[in-house]
Short mmCIF file of C-alpha atoms in Angstrom, two decimals:
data_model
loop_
_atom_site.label_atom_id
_atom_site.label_comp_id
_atom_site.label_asym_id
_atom_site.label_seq_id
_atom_site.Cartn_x
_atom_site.Cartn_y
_atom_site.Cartn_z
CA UNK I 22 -12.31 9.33 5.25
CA UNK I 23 -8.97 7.49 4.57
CA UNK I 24 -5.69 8.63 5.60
CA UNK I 25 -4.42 9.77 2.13
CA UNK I 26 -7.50 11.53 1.67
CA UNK I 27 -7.03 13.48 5.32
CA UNK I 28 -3.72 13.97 4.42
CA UNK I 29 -4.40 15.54 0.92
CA UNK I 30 -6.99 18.07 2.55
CA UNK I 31 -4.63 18.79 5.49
CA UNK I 32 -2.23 20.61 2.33
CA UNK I 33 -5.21 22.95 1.02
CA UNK I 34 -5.20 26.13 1.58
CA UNK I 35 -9.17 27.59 2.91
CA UNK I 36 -8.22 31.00 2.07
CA UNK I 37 -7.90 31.05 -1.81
CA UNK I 38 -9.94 33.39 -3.61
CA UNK I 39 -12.69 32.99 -5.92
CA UNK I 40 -10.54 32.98 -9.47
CA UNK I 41 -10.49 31.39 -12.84
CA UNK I 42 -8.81 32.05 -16.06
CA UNK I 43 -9.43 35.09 -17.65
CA UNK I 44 -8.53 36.97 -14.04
CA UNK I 45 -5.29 39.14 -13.78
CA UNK I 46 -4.14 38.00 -10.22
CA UNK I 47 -1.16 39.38 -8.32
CA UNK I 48 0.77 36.25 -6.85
CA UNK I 49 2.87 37.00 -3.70
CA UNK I 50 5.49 34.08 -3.53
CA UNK I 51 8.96 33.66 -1.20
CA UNK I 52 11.73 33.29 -3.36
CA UNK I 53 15.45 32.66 -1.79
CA UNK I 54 18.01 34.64 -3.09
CA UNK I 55 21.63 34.73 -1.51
CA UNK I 56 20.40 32.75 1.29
CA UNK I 57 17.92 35.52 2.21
CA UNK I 58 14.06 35.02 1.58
CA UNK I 59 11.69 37.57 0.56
CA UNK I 60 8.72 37.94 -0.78
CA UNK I 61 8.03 38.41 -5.08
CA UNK I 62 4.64 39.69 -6.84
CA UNK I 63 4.51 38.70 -9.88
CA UNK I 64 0.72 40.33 -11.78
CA UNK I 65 -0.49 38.90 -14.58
CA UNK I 66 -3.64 36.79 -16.44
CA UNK I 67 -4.38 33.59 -15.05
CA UNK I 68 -4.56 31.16 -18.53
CA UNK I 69 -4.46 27.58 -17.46
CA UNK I 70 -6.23 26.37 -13.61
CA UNK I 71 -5.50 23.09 -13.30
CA UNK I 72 -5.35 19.84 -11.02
CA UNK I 73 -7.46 19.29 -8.21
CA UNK I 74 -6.70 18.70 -4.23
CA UNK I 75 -3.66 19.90 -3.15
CA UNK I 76 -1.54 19.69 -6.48
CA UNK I 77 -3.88 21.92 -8.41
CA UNK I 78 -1.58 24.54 -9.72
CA UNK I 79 -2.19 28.14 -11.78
CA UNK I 80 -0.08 29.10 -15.04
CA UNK I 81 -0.31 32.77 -15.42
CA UNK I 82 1.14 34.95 -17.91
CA UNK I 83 2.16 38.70 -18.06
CA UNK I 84 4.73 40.36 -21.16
CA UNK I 85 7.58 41.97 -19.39
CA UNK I 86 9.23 44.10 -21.27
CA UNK I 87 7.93 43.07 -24.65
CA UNK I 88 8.49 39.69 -23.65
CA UNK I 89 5.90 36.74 -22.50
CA UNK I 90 7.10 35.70 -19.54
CA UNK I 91 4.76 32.35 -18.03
CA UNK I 92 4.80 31.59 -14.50
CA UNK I 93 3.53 28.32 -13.47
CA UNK I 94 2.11 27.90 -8.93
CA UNK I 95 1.16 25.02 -7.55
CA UNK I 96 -1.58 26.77 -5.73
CA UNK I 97 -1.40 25.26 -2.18
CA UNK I 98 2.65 25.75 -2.01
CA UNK I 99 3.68 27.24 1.51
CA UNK I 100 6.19 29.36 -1.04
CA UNK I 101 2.68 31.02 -2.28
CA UNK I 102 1.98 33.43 0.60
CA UNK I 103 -1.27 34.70 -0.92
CA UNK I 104 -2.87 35.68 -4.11
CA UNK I 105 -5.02 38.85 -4.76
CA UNK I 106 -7.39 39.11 -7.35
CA UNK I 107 -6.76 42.55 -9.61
CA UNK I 108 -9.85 42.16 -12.11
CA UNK I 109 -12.28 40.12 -13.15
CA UNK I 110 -12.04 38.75 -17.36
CA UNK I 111 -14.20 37.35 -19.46
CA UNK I 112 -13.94 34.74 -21.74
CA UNK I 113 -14.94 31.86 -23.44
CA UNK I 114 -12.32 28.77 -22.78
CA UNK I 115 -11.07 27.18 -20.11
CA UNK I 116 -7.08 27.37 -21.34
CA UNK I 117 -6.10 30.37 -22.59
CA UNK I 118 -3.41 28.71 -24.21
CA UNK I 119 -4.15 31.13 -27.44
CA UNK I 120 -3.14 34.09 -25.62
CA UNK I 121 0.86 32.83 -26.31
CA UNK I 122 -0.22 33.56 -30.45
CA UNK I 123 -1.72 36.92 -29.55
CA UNK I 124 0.32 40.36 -29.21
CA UNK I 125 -0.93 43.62 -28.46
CA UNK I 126 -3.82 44.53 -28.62
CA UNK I 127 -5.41 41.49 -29.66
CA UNK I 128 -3.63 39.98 -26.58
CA UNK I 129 -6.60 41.96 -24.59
CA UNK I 130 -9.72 40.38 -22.43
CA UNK I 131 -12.53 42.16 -22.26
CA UNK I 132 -13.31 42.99 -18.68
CA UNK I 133 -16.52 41.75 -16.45
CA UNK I 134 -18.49 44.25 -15.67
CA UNK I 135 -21.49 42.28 -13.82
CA UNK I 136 -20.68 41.17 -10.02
CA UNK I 137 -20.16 38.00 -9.24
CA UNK N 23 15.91 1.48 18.09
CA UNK N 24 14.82 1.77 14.60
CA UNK N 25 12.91 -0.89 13.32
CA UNK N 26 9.48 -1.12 13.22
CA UNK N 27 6.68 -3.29 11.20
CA UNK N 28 3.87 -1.53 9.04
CA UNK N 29 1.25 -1.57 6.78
CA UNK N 30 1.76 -0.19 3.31
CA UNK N 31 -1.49 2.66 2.99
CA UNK N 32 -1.23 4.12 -0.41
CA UNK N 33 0.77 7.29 -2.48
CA UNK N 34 0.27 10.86 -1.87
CA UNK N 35 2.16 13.81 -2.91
CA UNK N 36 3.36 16.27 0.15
CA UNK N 37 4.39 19.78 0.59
CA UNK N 38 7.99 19.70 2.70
CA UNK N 39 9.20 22.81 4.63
CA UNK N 40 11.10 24.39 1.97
CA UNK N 41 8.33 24.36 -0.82
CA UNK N 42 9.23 21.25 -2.67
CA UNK N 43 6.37 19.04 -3.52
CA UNK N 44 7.74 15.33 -2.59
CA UNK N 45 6.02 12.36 -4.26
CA UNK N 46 5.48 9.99 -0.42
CA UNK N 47 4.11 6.31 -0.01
CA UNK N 48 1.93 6.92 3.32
CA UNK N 49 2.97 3.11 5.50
CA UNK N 50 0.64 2.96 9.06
CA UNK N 51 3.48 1.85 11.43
CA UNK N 52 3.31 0.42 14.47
CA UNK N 53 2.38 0.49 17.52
CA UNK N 54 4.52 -2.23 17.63
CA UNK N 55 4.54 -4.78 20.77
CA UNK N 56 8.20 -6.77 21.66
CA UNK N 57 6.90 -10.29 22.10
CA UNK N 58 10.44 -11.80 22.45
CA UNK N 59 13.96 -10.86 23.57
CA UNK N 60 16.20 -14.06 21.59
CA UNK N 61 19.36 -13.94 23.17
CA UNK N 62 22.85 -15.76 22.39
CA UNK N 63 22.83 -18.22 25.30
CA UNK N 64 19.45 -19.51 25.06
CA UNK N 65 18.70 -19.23 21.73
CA UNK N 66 22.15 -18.65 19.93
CA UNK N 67 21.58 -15.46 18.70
CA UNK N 68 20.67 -11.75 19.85
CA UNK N 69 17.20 -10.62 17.94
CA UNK N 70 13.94 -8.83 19.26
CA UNK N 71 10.55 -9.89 17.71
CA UNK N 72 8.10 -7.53 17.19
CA UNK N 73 4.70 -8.15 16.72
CA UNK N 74 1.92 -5.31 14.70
CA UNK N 75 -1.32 -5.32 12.97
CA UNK N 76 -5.15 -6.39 14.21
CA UNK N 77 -5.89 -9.66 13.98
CA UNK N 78 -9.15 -11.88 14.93
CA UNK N 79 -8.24 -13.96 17.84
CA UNK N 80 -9.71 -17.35 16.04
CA UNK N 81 -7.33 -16.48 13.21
CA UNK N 82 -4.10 -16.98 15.83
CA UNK N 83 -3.16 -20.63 16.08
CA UNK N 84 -2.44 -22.20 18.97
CA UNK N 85 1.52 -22.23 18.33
CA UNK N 86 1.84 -18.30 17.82
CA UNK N 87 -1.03 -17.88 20.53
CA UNK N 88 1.09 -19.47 23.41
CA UNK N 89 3.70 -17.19 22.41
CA UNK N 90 1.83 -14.16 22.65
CA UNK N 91 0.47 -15.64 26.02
CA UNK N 92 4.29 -15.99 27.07
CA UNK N 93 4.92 -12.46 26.71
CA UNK N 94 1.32 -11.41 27.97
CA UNK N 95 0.47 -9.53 24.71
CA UNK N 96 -2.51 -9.01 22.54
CA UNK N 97 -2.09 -11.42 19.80
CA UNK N 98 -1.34 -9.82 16.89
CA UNK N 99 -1.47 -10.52 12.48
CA UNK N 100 2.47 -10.41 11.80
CA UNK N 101 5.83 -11.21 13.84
CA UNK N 102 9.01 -10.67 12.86
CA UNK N 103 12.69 -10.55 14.23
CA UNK N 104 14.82 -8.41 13.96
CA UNK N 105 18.86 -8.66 14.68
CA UNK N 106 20.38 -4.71 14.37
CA UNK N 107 19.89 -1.77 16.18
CA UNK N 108 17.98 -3.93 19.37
CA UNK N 109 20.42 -2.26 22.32
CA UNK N 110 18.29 -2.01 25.38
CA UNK N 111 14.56 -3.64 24.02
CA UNK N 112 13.01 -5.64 26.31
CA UNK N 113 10.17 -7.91 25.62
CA UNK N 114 6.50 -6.10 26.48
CA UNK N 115 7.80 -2.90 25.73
CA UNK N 116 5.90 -0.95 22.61
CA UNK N 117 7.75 0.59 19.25
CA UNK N 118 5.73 3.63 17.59
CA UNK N 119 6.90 5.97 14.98
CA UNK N 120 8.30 8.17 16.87
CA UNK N 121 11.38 6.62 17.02
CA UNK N 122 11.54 7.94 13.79
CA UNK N 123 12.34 11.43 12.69
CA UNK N 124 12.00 12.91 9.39
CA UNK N 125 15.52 12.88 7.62
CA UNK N 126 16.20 9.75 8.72
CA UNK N 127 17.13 7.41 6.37
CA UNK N 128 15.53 3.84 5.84
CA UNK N 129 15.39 0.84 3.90
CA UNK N 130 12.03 -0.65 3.43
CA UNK N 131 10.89 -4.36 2.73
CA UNK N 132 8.23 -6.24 1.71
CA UNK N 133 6.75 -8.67 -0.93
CA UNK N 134 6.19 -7.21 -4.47
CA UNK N 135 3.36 -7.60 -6.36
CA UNK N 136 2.56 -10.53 -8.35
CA UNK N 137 2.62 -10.21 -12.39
CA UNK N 138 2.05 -13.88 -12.59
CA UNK N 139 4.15 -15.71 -15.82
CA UNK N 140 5.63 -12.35 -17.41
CA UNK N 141 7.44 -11.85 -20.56
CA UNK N 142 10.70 -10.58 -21.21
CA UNK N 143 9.78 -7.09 -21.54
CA UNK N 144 8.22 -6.85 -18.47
CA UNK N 145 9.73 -9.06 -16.35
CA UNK N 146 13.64 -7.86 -17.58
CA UNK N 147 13.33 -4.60 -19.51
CA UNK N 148 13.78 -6.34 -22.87
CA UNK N 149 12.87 -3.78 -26.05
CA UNK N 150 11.35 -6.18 -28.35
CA UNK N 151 10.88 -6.08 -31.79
CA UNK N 152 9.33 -4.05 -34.40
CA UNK N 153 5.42 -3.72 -34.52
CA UNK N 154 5.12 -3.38 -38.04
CA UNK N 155 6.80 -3.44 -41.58
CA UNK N 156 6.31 -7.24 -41.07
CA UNK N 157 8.64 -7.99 -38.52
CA UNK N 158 6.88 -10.44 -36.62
CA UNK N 159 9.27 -10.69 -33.87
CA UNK N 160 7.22 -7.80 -30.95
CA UNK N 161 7.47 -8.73 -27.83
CA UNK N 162 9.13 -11.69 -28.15
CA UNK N 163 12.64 -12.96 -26.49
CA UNK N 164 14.07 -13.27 -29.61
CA UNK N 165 17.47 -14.93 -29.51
CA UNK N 166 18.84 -17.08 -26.72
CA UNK N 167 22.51 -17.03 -27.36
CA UNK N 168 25.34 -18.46 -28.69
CA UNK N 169 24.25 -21.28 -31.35
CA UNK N 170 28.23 -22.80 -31.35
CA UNK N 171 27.86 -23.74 -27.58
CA UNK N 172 25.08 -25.31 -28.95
CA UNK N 173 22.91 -24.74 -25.02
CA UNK N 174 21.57 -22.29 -23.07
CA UNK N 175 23.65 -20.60 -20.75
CA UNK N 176 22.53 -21.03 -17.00
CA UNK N 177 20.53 -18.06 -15.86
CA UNK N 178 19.85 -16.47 -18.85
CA UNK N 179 16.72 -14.32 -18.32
CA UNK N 180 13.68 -15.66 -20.32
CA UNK N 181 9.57 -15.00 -19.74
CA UNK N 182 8.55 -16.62 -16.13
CA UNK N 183 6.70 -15.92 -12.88
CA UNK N 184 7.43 -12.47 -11.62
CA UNK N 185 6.85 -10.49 -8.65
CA UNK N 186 5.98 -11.99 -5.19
CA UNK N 187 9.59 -11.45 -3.83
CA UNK N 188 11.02 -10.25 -0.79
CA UNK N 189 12.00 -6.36 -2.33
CA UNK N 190 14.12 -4.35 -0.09
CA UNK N 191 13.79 -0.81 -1.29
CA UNK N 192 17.26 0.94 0.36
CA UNK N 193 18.17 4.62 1.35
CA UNK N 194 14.46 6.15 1.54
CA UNK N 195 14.14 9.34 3.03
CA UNK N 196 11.57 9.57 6.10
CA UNK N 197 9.45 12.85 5.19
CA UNK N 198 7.64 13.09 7.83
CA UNK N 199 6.24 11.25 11.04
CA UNK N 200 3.24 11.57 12.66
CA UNK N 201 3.08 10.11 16.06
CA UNK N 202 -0.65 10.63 16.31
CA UNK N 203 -2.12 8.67 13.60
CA UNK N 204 1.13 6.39 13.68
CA UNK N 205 1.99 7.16 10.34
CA UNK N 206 5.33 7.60 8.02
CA UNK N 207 5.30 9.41 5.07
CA UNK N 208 8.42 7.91 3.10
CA UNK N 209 9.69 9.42 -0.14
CA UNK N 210 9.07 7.44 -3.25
CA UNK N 211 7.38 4.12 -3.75
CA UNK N 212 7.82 1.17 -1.60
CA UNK N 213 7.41 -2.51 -3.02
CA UNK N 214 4.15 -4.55 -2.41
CA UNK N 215 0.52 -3.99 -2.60
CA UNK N 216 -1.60 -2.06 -0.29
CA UNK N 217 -2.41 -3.33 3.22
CA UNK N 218 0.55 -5.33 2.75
CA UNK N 219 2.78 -5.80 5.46
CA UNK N 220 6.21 -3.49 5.16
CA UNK N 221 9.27 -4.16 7.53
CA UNK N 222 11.07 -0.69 8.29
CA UNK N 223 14.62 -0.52 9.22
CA UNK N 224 17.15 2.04 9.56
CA UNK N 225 19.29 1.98 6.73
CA UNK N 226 22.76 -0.50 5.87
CA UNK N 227 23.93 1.80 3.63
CA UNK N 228 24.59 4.55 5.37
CA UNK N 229 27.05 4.58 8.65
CA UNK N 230 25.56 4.60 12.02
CA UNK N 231 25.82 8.28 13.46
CA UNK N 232 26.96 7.61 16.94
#
């Protein structure tokens, strides 16, 4: 294997769970505030996994407060101390980019019932 | 002392301590081997010449090979001098990376790549002309100057052979070293092709930290 290669699996995490989109994750990341670090959850659905190697990154969306707030990880970051899956969705794309159109109700996705 | 020769491996991207994700050319420096101390009285000047990179021994001629055999080191692909930073090197002595540190600042050289005969837009960042609504002028040079001097001005930047220069990339950040694999992980790209050879030194542009 070539040293770029080596180097690129040297940054991936092992311990990332088993997600895709459609999943409502919680995402435990330090964030520095005033000099002091601590650590953030932020819960929401997981629309967009992307990249591969060490640069793949996860967008995932919650509405806070009425509003649709997008956060966007690169998934191997040493700022993302670990990620927890909360439940299991299922649908039909790859990109939930149509989830930024939907509100309320029709923002839903339905639930997987079968294990995985 | 902080120079050191290397061989230019590829691009990666890297995580740094504080969570940034850095954009790094990966160059496999050194081990290094001093094959000459020049000094002022016999050779009228102060330089060190190191000497990096595998090389078939039938590849050596005999010139470069009786130097090697002066110093009594391996012959080796490249050798080149170098005139700052050389307090205290003595010939047979052997430069790795770990003279290096990351935060250390660096200017890198090598030879950029070839774009054989190259056109202005290329070769000097020329915009060019409109692709349609009949223009007919795209990516041509277009005017060449004044028409009441009635020449072309010397040095005037037209289409020609570009690349294959000596580039000196200045100011690059050292990311990080790794002393095992003899690598350094320097941010942003550095000029030439891969495998090529890439002279490290410590940087002119910023003061010496003494």
């Amino acid at each position: 294997m070539n040293v770029i290669d080596l180097l690129n699996q040297e940054q991936r995490k092992e311990n990332v769970p088993d997600f895709r989109p459609g999943d409502t994750v919680k995402v435990y990341s330090k964030v520095t505030e005033g000099g002091k670090e601590r650590t953030q959850m932020f819960e929401g659905v997981v629309t967009v996994r992307k990249g591969g190697g060490a640069q793949e990154s996860i967008t995932i969306r919650r509405v806070a407060h009425g509003v649709g707030v997008e956060k966007t990880f690169l998934l191997h970051s040493p700022r993302v101390e670990r990620i927890e899956v909360s439940k299991r969705g299922s649908v039909r794309r790859s990109r939930l980019y149509y989830l930024t159109e939907k509100v309320g109700k029709a923002a839903r996705i339905k639930e997987k019932k079968a294990a995985r | 002392m902080k120079n050191i020769l290397g061989r230019k491996v590829g691009m990666t991207s890297v995580f740094t301590d504080d969570g940034r994700y850095v954009p790094v050319t990966v160059i496999a420096a050194g081990p290094c081997t001093v094959v000459e101390r020049r000094s002022k009285e016999t050779h009228g000047y102060e330089a060190v010449a190191l000497a990096f990179g595998d090389v078939k021994k039938s590849r050596v001629n005999r010139a470069m090979t009786g130097h090697y055999k002066k110093a009594g080191v391996e012959p080796r692909r490249w050798t080149r001098e170098f005139r700052q930073d050389i307090d205290g090197v003595e010939a047979g002595q052997t430069i790795t990376v770990s003279e290096f540190e990351a935060g250390d600042r660096i200017d890198v050289m090598g030879v950029s790549k070839g774009h054989g005969f190259s056109g202005g837009i290329k070769r000097h960042n020329f915009r060019g002309g409109g692709a349609s609504h009949g223009s007919m002028i795209h990516r041509q040079p277009a005017s060449n100057g004044d028409t009441n001097a009635g020449r072309t001005v010397k040095g005037s930047r037209r289409p020609g052979h570009y690349g294959v220069d000596r580039t000196t990339h200045q100011n690059l950040e050292i990311v990080r070293t790794d002393a095992e694999r003899n690598l350094l992980l320097v941010r942003g790209p550095v000029p030439g092709a891969k495998n090529a050879l890439v002279i490290v030194t410590r940087t002119t542009k910023q003061k010496a930290v003494s």
